[in-house]
Phi, psi and omega in degrees: 000137185286159177300322185296327182276345182260346180238109182291142177280154182290137179292125180296329182291340180271357182251154177302142181302322181298323179291320178296314180296322178297319178293322179296316178298323182295337176299332181282353182052070188306322182293319176295317180300318180297317180297319179296319179296324177297322178291324176294320177296324177297321177297318178294320183298320184282341183297144181292332175265156180240149177265154171293159187302320182295312181293321178298315179295319179297320180296315181293319180295315181289328174296317176299324180290322176299314180296317179298320177299312180299318181294318180295317179292327174297318177298321180294316182290327186255020184298327180285315179291328177299331181292342185263357182243137184299321185283347184239349187289346177267005175294159187305321183283308178296331178277358175065031176272340178231146173288140182304325184294337177293315178296320180299309182289329175297312180294315180297317182297316179298319180293319181292336179273313191290316184296313177298322179296315176301319185291313188266338183249347173251281168190157184299326180297315179294322176297320178296316179297321177297319179295318179298317180299314183295310185292317182293325180290315185278313189270340182247301186297310185301309178291333183290340181298338179269355187249317187206148176288349175298344177304334178301314180287323178296316180291337179289339180294303178297330178291337182264352184285328183306315178294327175293323176297321177298320178295311182291333177298324181274326188254338185058034180204157175265108183244164183304313180298323177296321178290330174295319176301318176300315182297319180301311181292323179298309183293324180298322185294332185295303177294329179300312183278336172297319178301314178298317183296329181286311183277354174244020189302315181299321180293316180297318180295320179297325181276356179081021179261132185265121179244170181299316178299328180284316186278327185241354179096158183296315180301319179295320179297320179295318179296321178296322178299318179293315182300311184288331176291320175297317177295325177296316179300315180295315182297322183297330180290337184296334177296327175286319179301320180278004179060031175272333178227161187255200187294321180297316177298316182301314179298318179295316181297318180292319181294306182294319179295321178295318179297316181293324179293318178299318179296320178295318181297324178301335180289347180288345176294146182297327184274001178282120183225221183303323180297316176297319182299321177297320179295319178296320178301311180296319179300320180295324178293317178297319180302307185294318179297313181296321182296315183282335173285342178290335182299305180293327178294318178300317180293321180294329180277355177079000000 
């Protein structure tokens, strides 16, 4: 008998409305959503054309809604495995504070609203990219996590689409700089999630999720982290090559990319384990935040 049938979930009607609403909002994973929206804003900022304030705001809000929809549906699909991991078992669904159907309808509703709005009020290309991001994350990446570690690369696709969506929202076209933004986010996610998979390896294995360290071993995972970090450093320079960003951005990209590459290389030592992986994880967050904040500073400096 499953855990879900032996442990009744708490009645939402017996809890304060504010607590229920807080749990519903948490399904959207606000911190992740905010970071994704910042990357979409970076794509719009770098585009040669500019949007009017209303359309730009609408694009960012609906992009956030697409991400929130994907996150909520991911929570619904993974509620049983989330119960087996320390970092996720206190979420509303595994902790049985919300009924699963609430998360399902919350996620579906957000998706049904956001994609048409992107399509008809921003442009069809951006709407299509939003739909691809949502469907690939929920219908392909999430179930694939139990089948193959290749899910890491599959999941990196929807994670890399928001900055490209920001670019296409302004240009209504797929251009080289926009694709470079996609590449930067795609490549960044690989060492970022390898780091998580290493220091959370036991939890992932207990939950039945297949990661690169589990399927190919720790040394192979470390080598992949170095390879993709090196490719990330090279890709980030292309925005300067295409004259989409200036000298300040170039300096920031080389500095942050170099630091992250050195941190990844340190992981090749035999004694590098979970403690190193946590450092790489934090470094990757600093890298992405610093890189995208460099865009407006670079523009202000001319």
